[in-house]
Amino acid sequence: MGFNDGLGMARSYYAATAAPSVEQPALTGEVEADLVIVGGGCTGLSAALHAARQGLSVVVLEGGRIGWGASGRNGGQMIPGLRKGAAELVAMYGAGRAKALFDLALEARDLVLGLIAEHGIDCDLRTTGHLLGAVKASDMRHLEAEAACLHEVMAYPHAEVLDAGAARAQVDTPYQGALLDRLGGHMHPLNYALGLARAAGEAGAALHEHSTALSLEHKDGRIRITTATGAVRARHAILAGDALLSGLSARVNSRIMPVANYIVATEPLAYAAGLIPANLAVSDTKFVVNYYRLTADGRMLFGGGERYTPDPPGNIAEFVRPYMESAFPQLRGCRIDHGWGGLVSVTTNRLPHVGRAGDVLFAHGYSGMGVILSTLAGKLLVEEICGRSDRFDLFAAVEPRAFPGGTSLRGTLYVLGMLWYAMRDRLG
């Protein structure tokens, strides 16, 4: 996990408004533990908390600062379910298996809300709902089919289809209609991650920042992970580095594609409430999704645009601005106070990659849905370590295929695919 990845976390709205936190010491010397976790984001922190609660000794290795990766940079949108919608899950796996996956994914919401309440995590939580806006009239057929599947197959009564007028009443941009999920919401993800870290530390987990994992080996029946200044020997290991993980497991790296995504936060807006009156989290049906919401202090926080190379645009604010102003012409020329980026990992089937490589477990590849799914995944990994495999196995059984071309060609092939989808979106 790298600390400086060139994507401007220090310039983010989240970093500027983060709760006070104590910097954790780097690992020094060789230590023993029941479990070593690589990655100090929500997957690793959730695993650390749940493992410590089970009486395991836990060491977390984070290459930068806690929450400095995707867990502290994302749009903060709490969207129930998976990146694949209910209708797609049924088409892929049949109704019974699809419902089991959907129901397990829904547990993530209750888990996160429960942890926030239990540990008093102040993270600007809003359980106001999530709206998926239809950019084209033809998208409405998909949203109507999705709502029907949610009601009839998933027994999920919280989603409803809105026509164009009702959608405009919810968000002041001209969608053709929308799907409103009343169990969605949003939060300050970095403050949530920092609160989760505090809870894990209080439960007994040892957290180490600036401790990049350099190698993983098996020796004398134990796993040994080294850093520049120390090593951990443990019975179990969890890899939770997501898009910033590299070099420790070829199987893990081959099944994700890191994609750079960018977000801005405007100046505080006197008319913010008129843009999204019910304070919803919002995204749209474009293949490269626009997603946005209001912050607690009345800013528009808007994510738009992707790049498939490690180099960020020279000016992140001006890179995102056209996407924001296209959705909200009324924001044209407004001041942008924060612009930052981060890496999100996607998989070939857009479902999380959760599994085991021998005695090393992993979870990543949330494909843009990791705000709450990552916390659930950390809990499932610990359930597997403690001998309860049924829920872990549900996700492990849908392992995505490796990207064609391996890690050397996956970026080139992914870009070609994205260009095809972008052209399809432009042609309608």
Short mmCIF file of C-alpha atoms in Angstrom, two decimals:
data_model
loop_
_atom_site.label_atom_id
_atom_site.label_comp_id
_atom_site.label_asym_id
_atom_site.label_seq_id
_atom_site.Cartn_x
_atom_site.Cartn_y
_atom_site.Cartn_z
CA MET A 1 0.00 0.00 0.00
CA GLY A 2 1.63 3.22 -1.12
CA PHE A 3 1.39 6.54 0.69
CA ASN A 4 2.06 8.99 -2.17
CA ASP A 5 0.33 7.74 -5.30
CA GLY A 6 0.17 11.05 -7.14
CA LEU A 7 -3.62 11.34 -7.00
CA GLY A 8 -3.88 14.20 -4.56
CA MET A 9 -5.33 12.72 -1.38
CA ALA A 10 -3.80 15.60 0.59
CA ARG A 11 -5.98 17.98 -1.47
CA SER A 12 -9.19 16.07 -0.82
CA TYR A 13 -12.22 17.40 1.00
CA TYR A 14 -12.05 14.37 3.27
CA ALA A 15 -8.47 15.02 4.34
CA ALA A 16 -9.33 18.68 4.98
CA THR A 17 -12.26 17.72 7.23
CA ALA A 18 -10.90 14.54 8.81
CA ALA A 19 -11.38 13.83 12.49
CA PRO A 20 -8.23 14.02 14.62
CA SER A 21 -6.33 10.74 14.63
CA VAL A 22 -3.16 9.44 16.20
CA GLU A 23 -0.42 8.45 13.77
CA GLN A 24 0.40 4.78 14.24
CA PRO A 25 4.03 3.64 14.50
CA ALA A 26 5.80 1.78 11.74
CA LEU A 27 6.47 -1.89 12.37
CA THR A 28 9.93 -2.52 13.82
CA GLY A 29 11.49 -5.89 14.53
CA GLU A 30 9.88 -9.30 14.17
CA VAL A 31 6.55 -10.00 15.87
CA GLU A 32 4.23 -12.99 16.18
CA ALA A 33 0.46 -12.93 15.70
CA ASP A 34 -2.48 -15.14 14.94
CA LEU A 35 -3.40 -12.94 11.96
CA VAL A 36 -1.51 -10.44 9.82
CA ILE A 37 -3.51 -8.10 7.60
CA VAL A 38 -2.05 -6.16 4.68
CA GLY A 39 -4.05 -2.98 4.10
CA GLY A 40 -5.46 -0.38 6.46
CA GLY A 41 -8.69 0.35 4.60
CA CYS A 42 -12.18 -0.76 5.57
CA THR A 43 -11.69 -4.40 4.52
CA GLY A 44 -8.58 -4.78 6.65
CA LEU A 45 -9.89 -2.70 9.55
CA SER A 46 -13.17 -4.60 9.66
CA ALA A 47 -11.26 -7.88 9.61
CA ALA A 48 -8.99 -6.61 12.39
CA LEU A 49 -11.95 -5.57 14.55
CA HIS A 50 -13.88 -8.80 14.08
CA ALA A 51 -10.80 -10.99 14.56
CA ALA A 52 -9.78 -9.17 17.74
CA ARG A 53 -13.29 -9.62 19.05
CA GLN A 54 -12.81 -13.36 18.54
CA GLY A 55 -9.70 -13.29 20.71
CA LEU A 56 -7.13 -13.46 17.91
CA SER A 57 -3.93 -11.42 18.09
CA VAL A 58 -3.92 -9.15 15.03
CA VAL A 59 -1.31 -7.00 13.27
CA VAL A 60 -2.34 -4.60 10.49
CA LEU A 61 0.29 -3.34 8.02
CA GLU A 62 -0.56 -0.16 6.11
CA GLY A 63 1.94 1.30 3.66
CA GLY A 64 0.68 4.85 4.04
CA ARG A 65 -1.81 6.26 6.52
CA ILE A 66 -4.93 4.48 7.75
CA GLY A 67 -7.77 5.01 5.28
CA TRP A 68 -5.49 6.69 2.73
CA GLY A 69 -6.53 4.41 -0.14
CA ALA A 70 -9.95 4.00 -1.71
CA SER A 71 -11.62 3.69 1.70
CA GLY A 72 -10.88 7.36 2.44
CA ARG A 73 -11.17 8.83 -1.05
CA ASN A 74 -14.40 7.49 -2.52
CA GLY A 75 -17.71 9.23 -3.16
CA GLY A 76 -19.14 8.09 0.16
CA GLN A 77 -22.22 6.60 -1.48
CA MET A 78 -23.88 3.83 0.52
CA ILE A 79 -25.71 1.79 -2.14
CA PRO A 80 -27.36 -1.47 -1.00
CA GLY A 81 -26.56 -4.57 -3.05
CA LEU A 82 -23.88 -5.30 -5.62
CA ARG A 83 -22.58 -3.63 -8.78
CA LYS A 84 -24.50 -6.26 -10.74
CA GLY A 85 -28.18 -5.48 -10.34
CA ALA A 86 -30.80 -7.95 -9.20
CA ALA A 87 -31.98 -8.79 -12.72
CA GLU A 88 -28.41 -9.43 -13.91
CA LEU A 89 -27.70 -11.66 -10.91
CA VAL A 90 -30.78 -13.75 -11.68
CA ALA A 91 -29.73 -14.06 -15.32
CA MET A 92 -26.24 -15.14 -14.29
CA TYR A 93 -26.98 -17.50 -11.39
CA GLY A 94 -30.70 -18.25 -11.20
CA ALA A 95 -33.20 -16.86 -8.73
CA GLY A 96 -32.20 -18.86 -5.63
CA ARG A 97 -28.47 -18.23 -5.78
CA ALA A 98 -28.96 -14.63 -6.86
CA LYS A 99 -31.20 -13.93 -3.89
CA ALA A 100 -28.69 -15.49 -1.51
CA LEU A 101 -25.93 -13.20 -2.88
CA PHE A 102 -28.21 -10.17 -2.77
CA ASP A 103 -29.36 -10.86 0.79
CA LEU A 104 -25.79 -11.27 2.01
CA ALA A 105 -24.75 -8.03 0.31
CA LEU A 106 -27.66 -6.22 1.96
CA GLU A 107 -26.24 -7.19 5.35
CA ALA A 108 -23.40 -4.76 4.70
CA ARG A 109 -25.70 -1.79 5.29
CA ASP A 110 -26.91 -2.99 8.70
CA LEU A 111 -23.37 -3.95 9.69
CA VAL A 112 -21.97 -0.49 8.87
CA LEU A 113 -24.85 1.37 10.52
CA GLY A 114 -24.47 -0.85 13.58
CA LEU A 115 -20.73 -0.18 13.88
CA ILE A 116 -21.25 3.57 13.47
CA ALA A 117 -23.81 3.54 16.29
CA GLU A 118 -21.90 1.16 18.55
CA HIS A 119 -18.60 3.06 18.35
CA GLY A 120 -19.96 6.58 18.08
CA ILE A 121 -18.33 7.23 14.71
CA ASP A 122 -19.04 10.80 13.57
CA CYS A 123 -19.01 10.51 9.78
CA ASP A 124 -21.82 12.77 8.51
CA LEU A 125 -24.10 9.76 8.06
CA ARG A 126 -27.24 10.36 5.98
CA THR A 127 -29.69 7.50 5.36
CA THR A 128 -31.74 9.56 2.93
CA GLY A 129 -31.69 7.21 -0.07
CA HIS A 130 -29.91 6.66 -3.39
CA LEU A 131 -31.21 7.71 -6.80
CA LEU A 132 -30.04 6.12 -10.05
CA GLY A 133 -30.85 8.57 -12.85
CA ALA A 134 -31.69 7.42 -16.38
CA VAL A 135 -29.61 9.40 -18.88
CA LYS A 136 -31.47 8.01 -21.92
CA ALA A 137 -35.13 7.14 -22.38
CA SER A 138 -34.13 3.58 -23.29
CA ASP A 139 -32.51 3.19 -19.85
CA MET A 140 -35.96 3.28 -18.27
CA ARG A 141 -36.73 -0.23 -19.50
CA HIS A 142 -33.76 -1.50 -17.53
CA LEU A 143 -34.77 0.41 -14.40
CA GLU A 144 -38.34 -0.88 -14.61
CA ALA A 145 -37.11 -4.47 -15.02
CA GLU A 146 -34.75 -3.98 -12.09
CA ALA A 147 -37.50 -2.67 -9.83
CA ALA A 148 -39.75 -5.60 -10.78
CA CYS A 149 -36.99 -8.11 -10.00
CA LEU A 150 -36.23 -6.44 -6.68
CA HIS A 151 -39.88 -6.66 -5.64
CA GLU A 152 -40.76 -10.08 -7.05
CA VAL A 153 -37.55 -12.11 -6.67
CA MET A 154 -35.54 -10.37 -3.97
CA ALA A 155 -38.56 -9.44 -1.79
CA TYR A 156 -37.06 -5.95 -1.53
CA PRO A 157 -39.80 -3.32 -1.25
CA HIS A 158 -37.60 -0.26 -0.87
CA ALA A 159 -37.02 0.64 -4.54
CA GLU A 160 -39.42 2.50 -6.83
CA VAL A 161 -39.34 3.83 -10.37
CA LEU A 162 -39.79 7.58 -10.85
CA ASP A 163 -40.87 9.28 -14.05
CA ALA A 164 -38.98 12.30 -15.38
CA GLY A 165 -41.01 14.80 -13.39
CA ALA A 166 -40.68 12.93 -10.12
CA ALA A 167 -36.96 12.46 -10.71
CA ARG A 168 -36.53 16.20 -11.35
CA ALA A 169 -38.22 16.89 -8.03
CA GLN A 170 -35.50 14.82 -6.34
CA VAL A 171 -32.48 16.19 -8.22
CA ASP A 172 -32.33 19.31 -10.37
CA THR A 173 -30.97 17.74 -13.55
CA PRO A 174 -32.99 16.45 -16.54
CA TYR A 175 -33.04 12.69 -16.16
CA GLN A 176 -35.52 10.64 -18.18
CA GLY A 177 -36.61 9.00 -14.93
CA ALA A 178 -34.90 7.21 -12.08
CA LEU A 179 -34.82 4.30 -9.66
CA LEU A 180 -35.01 5.47 -6.06
CA ASP A 181 -33.71 3.12 -3.35
CA ARG A 182 -34.84 4.43 0.02
CA LEU A 183 -32.22 2.38 1.94
CA GLY A 184 -29.30 4.14 0.29
CA GLY A 185 -27.40 7.05 1.76
CA HIS A 186 -24.00 8.63 2.10
CA MET A 187 -21.26 9.45 4.60
CA HIS A 188 -17.75 10.88 5.09
CA PRO A 189 -15.77 7.71 4.27
CA LEU A 190 -12.41 8.76 5.70
CA ASN A 191 -13.94 9.60 9.07
CA TYR A 192 -15.74 6.25 8.99
CA ALA A 193 -12.44 4.45 8.28
CA LEU A 194 -10.69 6.34 11.08
CA GLY A 195 -13.50 5.41 13.46
CA LEU A 196 -13.23 1.78 12.41
CA ALA A 197 -9.48 1.91 13.07
CA ARG A 198 -10.10 3.35 16.53
CA ALA A 199 -12.55 0.53 17.27
CA ALA A 200 -10.09 -2.11 16.03
CA GLY A 201 -7.31 -0.67 18.19
CA GLU A 202 -9.55 -0.59 21.24
CA ALA A 203 -10.40 -4.26 20.60
CA GLY A 204 -6.69 -5.12 20.74
CA ALA A 205 -5.45 -5.01 17.12
CA ALA A 206 -1.97 -3.56 16.54
CA LEU A 207 -2.00 -1.00 13.71
CA HIS A 208 1.16 0.02 11.86
CA GLU A 209 1.35 2.83 9.31
CA HIS A 210 4.21 3.50 6.85
CA SER A 211 4.77 -0.27 6.81
CA THR A 212 4.58 -1.44 3.21
CA ALA A 213 4.44 -5.22 2.84
CA LEU A 214 7.39 -6.22 0.65
CA SER A 215 7.27 -10.01 0.59
CA LEU A 216 5.17 -12.95 1.68
CA GLU A 217 6.64 -16.38 2.31
CA HIS A 218 5.70 -19.63 4.04
CA LYS A 219 8.20 -20.92 6.55
CA ASP A 220 7.94 -23.52 9.32
CA GLY A 221 4.17 -23.74 9.01
CA ARG A 222 3.72 -19.99 9.38
CA ILE A 223 3.25 -17.04 7.05
CA ARG A 224 5.95 -14.39 7.19
CA ILE A 225 5.36 -10.92 5.76
CA THR A 226 8.26 -8.50 5.72
CA THR A 227 8.44 -4.71 5.64
CA ALA A 228 11.46 -2.42 5.33
CA THR A 229 11.92 -2.37 9.10
CA GLY A 230 10.33 -5.55 10.41
CA ALA A 231 8.37 -8.74 9.83
CA VAL A 232 5.26 -10.50 11.09
CA ARG A 233 4.97 -14.27 11.51
CA ALA A 234 1.36 -15.43 11.72
CA ARG A 235 -0.93 -18.43 11.39
CA HIS A 236 -3.24 -16.60 8.99
CA ALA A 237 -2.88 -13.74 6.53
CA ILE A 238 -5.40 -11.45 4.83
CA LEU A 239 -4.55 -9.38 1.78
CA ALA A 240 -6.79 -6.29 1.82
CA GLY A 241 -4.83 -3.82 -0.29
CA ASP A 242 -7.32 -3.70 -3.18
CA ALA A 243 -6.02 -1.62 -6.12
CA LEU A 244 -2.83 -0.64 -4.24
CA LEU A 245 -1.78 -4.22 -3.54
CA SER A 246 1.09 -5.41 -5.70
CA GLY A 247 3.56 -8.24 -5.82
CA LEU A 248 2.31 -10.46 -2.99
CA SER A 249 -0.11 -12.72 -4.89
CA ALA A 250 -0.25 -13.26 -8.64
CA ARG A 251 -3.71 -14.81 -8.37
CA VAL A 252 -5.08 -11.75 -6.60
CA ASN A 253 -3.44 -9.18 -8.90
CA SER A 254 -4.54 -10.92 -12.09
CA ARG A 255 -8.23 -10.58 -11.28
CA ILE A 256 -8.48 -6.84 -10.73
CA MET A 257 -7.97 -3.84 -12.95
CA PRO A 258 -6.97 -0.63 -11.11
CA VAL A 259 -8.82 2.37 -12.57
CA ALA A 260 -8.19 5.99 -11.58
CA ASN A 261 -11.28 8.00 -10.73
CA TYR A 262 -11.53 11.69 -9.82
CA ILE A 263 -13.73 13.78 -7.50
CA VAL A 264 -14.16 17.46 -6.77
CA ALA A 265 -15.86 19.43 -4.02
CA THR A 266 -17.14 22.90 -4.78
CA GLU A 267 -17.21 25.91 -2.55
CA PRO A 268 -20.13 25.91 -0.06
CA LEU A 269 -23.27 26.72 -2.07
CA ALA A 270 -26.05 28.89 -0.71
CA TYR A 271 -28.49 27.10 -3.02
CA ALA A 272 -27.20 23.54 -2.39
CA ALA A 273 -30.47 22.25 -0.95
CA GLY A 274 -32.27 23.14 -4.18
CA LEU A 275 -29.96 20.90 -6.20
CA ILE A 276 -30.80 17.71 -4.27
CA PRO A 277 -33.74 18.61 -1.99
CA ALA A 278 -33.90 15.28 -0.15
CA ASN A 279 -30.09 15.09 0.23
CA LEU A 280 -29.86 11.82 -1.70
CA ALA A 281 -26.77 10.09 -3.01
CA VAL A 282 -27.07 10.15 -6.81
CA SER A 283 -25.49 8.28 -9.70
CA ASP A 284 -26.46 7.79 -13.33
CA THR A 285 -26.70 5.09 -15.99
CA LYS A 286 -23.63 6.09 -18.01
CA PHE A 287 -21.10 3.30 -18.40
CA VAL A 288 -18.47 5.61 -16.87
CA VAL A 289 -20.70 6.70 -14.05
CA ASN A 290 -21.20 10.22 -12.73
CA TYR A 291 -21.91 10.16 -9.00
CA TYR A 292 -22.52 13.02 -6.62
CA ARG A 293 -24.03 14.24 -3.37
CA LEU A 294 -24.02 17.18 -0.99
CA THR A 295 -21.58 17.42 1.89
CA ALA A 296 -22.54 18.32 5.43
CA ASP A 297 -21.35 21.90 4.84
CA GLY A 298 -23.31 22.41 1.62
CA ARG A 299 -20.80 21.62 -1.13
CA MET A 300 -21.45 19.61 -4.26
CA LEU A 301 -19.14 16.58 -4.15
CA PHE A 302 -19.00 15.26 -7.73
CA GLY A 303 -17.16 12.29 -9.23
CA GLY A 304 -16.78 11.96 -12.98
CA GLY A 305 -14.30 10.69 -15.53
CA GLU A 306 -11.75 7.89 -15.46
CA ARG A 307 -8.20 7.38 -16.64
CA TYR A 308 -6.51 4.07 -17.29
CA THR A 309 -2.93 5.14 -16.75
CA PRO A 310 -1.22 5.84 -13.41
CA ASP A 311 -0.62 9.50 -14.29
CA PRO A 312 -3.34 11.87 -13.05
CA PRO A 313 -4.49 14.86 -15.12
CA GLY A 314 -2.48 18.01 -14.56
CA ASN A 315 -5.50 19.75 -13.04
CA ILE A 316 -8.01 17.39 -11.44
CA ALA A 317 -10.57 20.12 -10.82
CA GLU A 318 -10.65 21.13 -14.47
CA PHE A 319 -10.71 17.47 -15.56
CA VAL A 320 -13.91 16.84 -13.58
CA ARG A 321 -15.55 20.24 -14.11
CA PRO A 322 -17.06 19.48 -17.57
CA TYR A 323 -18.80 16.38 -16.21
CA MET A 324 -20.25 18.35 -13.31
CA GLU A 325 -21.33 21.32 -15.40
CA SER A 326 -22.95 19.04 -17.98
CA ALA A 327 -25.14 17.58 -15.23
CA PHE A 328 -25.64 20.95 -13.50
CA PRO A 329 -25.27 23.94 -15.83
CA GLN A 330 -26.23 26.10 -12.85
CA LEU A 331 -22.81 25.26 -11.36
CA ARG A 332 -20.93 26.66 -14.36
CA GLY A 333 -18.02 28.76 -13.18
CA CYS A 334 -18.44 27.99 -9.47
CA ARG A 335 -15.29 27.74 -7.40
CA ILE A 336 -13.87 24.26 -6.84
CA ASP A 337 -12.06 24.05 -3.51
CA HIS A 338 -10.90 20.43 -3.61
CA GLY A 339 -9.92 18.00 -6.35
CA TRP A 340 -8.45 14.55 -5.78
CA GLY A 341 -8.37 11.05 -7.16
CA GLY A 342 -7.92 7.45 -6.22
CA LEU A 343 -7.69 3.94 -7.59
CA VAL A 344 -10.74 1.70 -7.65
CA SER A 345 -10.38 -1.96 -8.64
CA VAL A 346 -12.83 -3.57 -11.02
CA THR A 347 -13.24 -7.25 -11.85
CA THR A 348 -14.32 -8.97 -15.06
CA ASN A 349 -17.75 -9.82 -13.64
CA ARG A 350 -18.01 -6.64 -11.50
CA LEU A 351 -18.53 -8.78 -8.39
CA PRO A 352 -16.14 -8.77 -5.41
CA HIS A 353 -13.17 -11.12 -5.57
CA VAL A 354 -13.28 -12.91 -2.23
CA GLY A 355 -11.36 -16.10 -1.67
CA ARG A 356 -8.39 -18.06 -0.46
CA ALA A 357 -5.00 -18.87 -1.97
CA GLY A 358 -3.81 -21.67 0.29
CA ASP A 359 -3.69 -20.22 3.77
CA VAL A 360 -3.85 -16.60 2.55
CA LEU A 361 -7.28 -14.97 2.32
CA PHE A 362 -8.23 -11.88 0.36
CA ALA A 363 -11.11 -9.59 -0.59
CA HIS A 364 -11.09 -6.78 -3.11
CA GLY A 365 -12.49 -5.80 -6.52
CA TYR A 366 -15.65 -4.11 -5.25
CA SER A 367 -16.01 -2.34 -8.62
CA GLY A 368 -17.21 0.93 -7.16
CA MET A 369 -19.42 -0.56 -4.44
CA GLY A 370 -16.89 -0.84 -1.64
CA VAL A 371 -18.17 1.88 0.68
CA ILE A 372 -20.16 -0.64 2.70
CA LEU A 373 -19.32 -3.98 1.04
CA SER A 374 -15.71 -3.76 2.21
CA THR A 375 -16.75 -3.83 5.87
CA LEU A 376 -18.86 -6.93 5.25
CA ALA A 377 -16.02 -8.62 3.36
CA GLY A 378 -13.65 -8.14 6.29
CA LYS A 379 -16.17 -9.81 8.58
CA LEU A 380 -16.63 -12.74 6.16
CA LEU A 381 -12.87 -13.35 6.00
CA VAL A 382 -12.75 -13.68 9.77
CA GLU A 383 -15.74 -16.02 9.74
CA GLU A 384 -13.78 -18.25 7.35
CA ILE A 385 -10.71 -18.20 9.61
CA CYS A 386 -12.89 -19.12 12.58
CA GLY A 387 -14.47 -22.10 10.82
CA ARG A 388 -17.74 -20.65 9.51
CA SER A 389 -17.42 -20.96 5.74
CA ASP A 390 -20.98 -20.87 4.41
CA ARG A 391 -21.28 -17.12 3.89
CA PHE A 392 -17.67 -16.69 2.74
CA ASP A 393 -18.25 -19.49 0.22
CA LEU A 394 -21.17 -17.63 -1.39
CA PHE A 395 -18.84 -14.91 -2.64
CA ALA A 396 -15.85 -17.20 -3.17
CA ALA A 397 -17.92 -19.30 -5.58
CA VAL A 398 -18.41 -16.37 -7.97
CA GLU A 399 -14.70 -15.71 -8.43
CA PRO A 400 -14.10 -13.51 -11.48
CA ARG A 401 -11.97 -14.68 -14.37
CA ALA A 402 -8.48 -13.27 -14.70
CA PHE A 403 -8.16 -10.31 -17.03
CA PRO A 404 -7.00 -11.40 -20.49
CA GLY A 405 -3.34 -10.73 -21.08
CA GLY A 406 -2.37 -10.86 -17.41
CA THR A 407 -1.16 -7.80 -15.54
CA SER A 408 1.02 -6.66 -18.47
CA LEU A 409 -1.79 -6.36 -21.05
CA ARG A 410 -4.93 -5.96 -18.94
CA GLY A 411 -4.75 -2.16 -19.07
CA THR A 412 -4.51 -1.99 -22.86
CA LEU A 413 -7.36 -4.45 -23.38
CA TYR A 414 -9.51 -2.74 -20.74
CA VAL A 415 -9.05 0.65 -22.41
CA LEU A 416 -10.13 -0.79 -25.77
CA GLY A 417 -13.26 -2.18 -24.14
CA MET A 418 -14.02 1.11 -22.41
CA LEU A 419 -13.65 3.02 -25.69
CA TRP A 420 -16.23 0.72 -27.27
CA TYR A 421 -18.69 1.37 -24.44
CA ALA A 422 -18.02 5.12 -24.55
CA MET A 423 -18.80 5.18 -28.28
CA ARG A 424 -21.96 3.16 -27.67
CA ASP A 425 -23.10 5.68 -25.04
CA ARG A 426 -22.48 8.61 -27.41
CA LEU A 427 -24.41 6.96 -30.24
CA GLY A 428 -27.33 6.26 -27.88
#
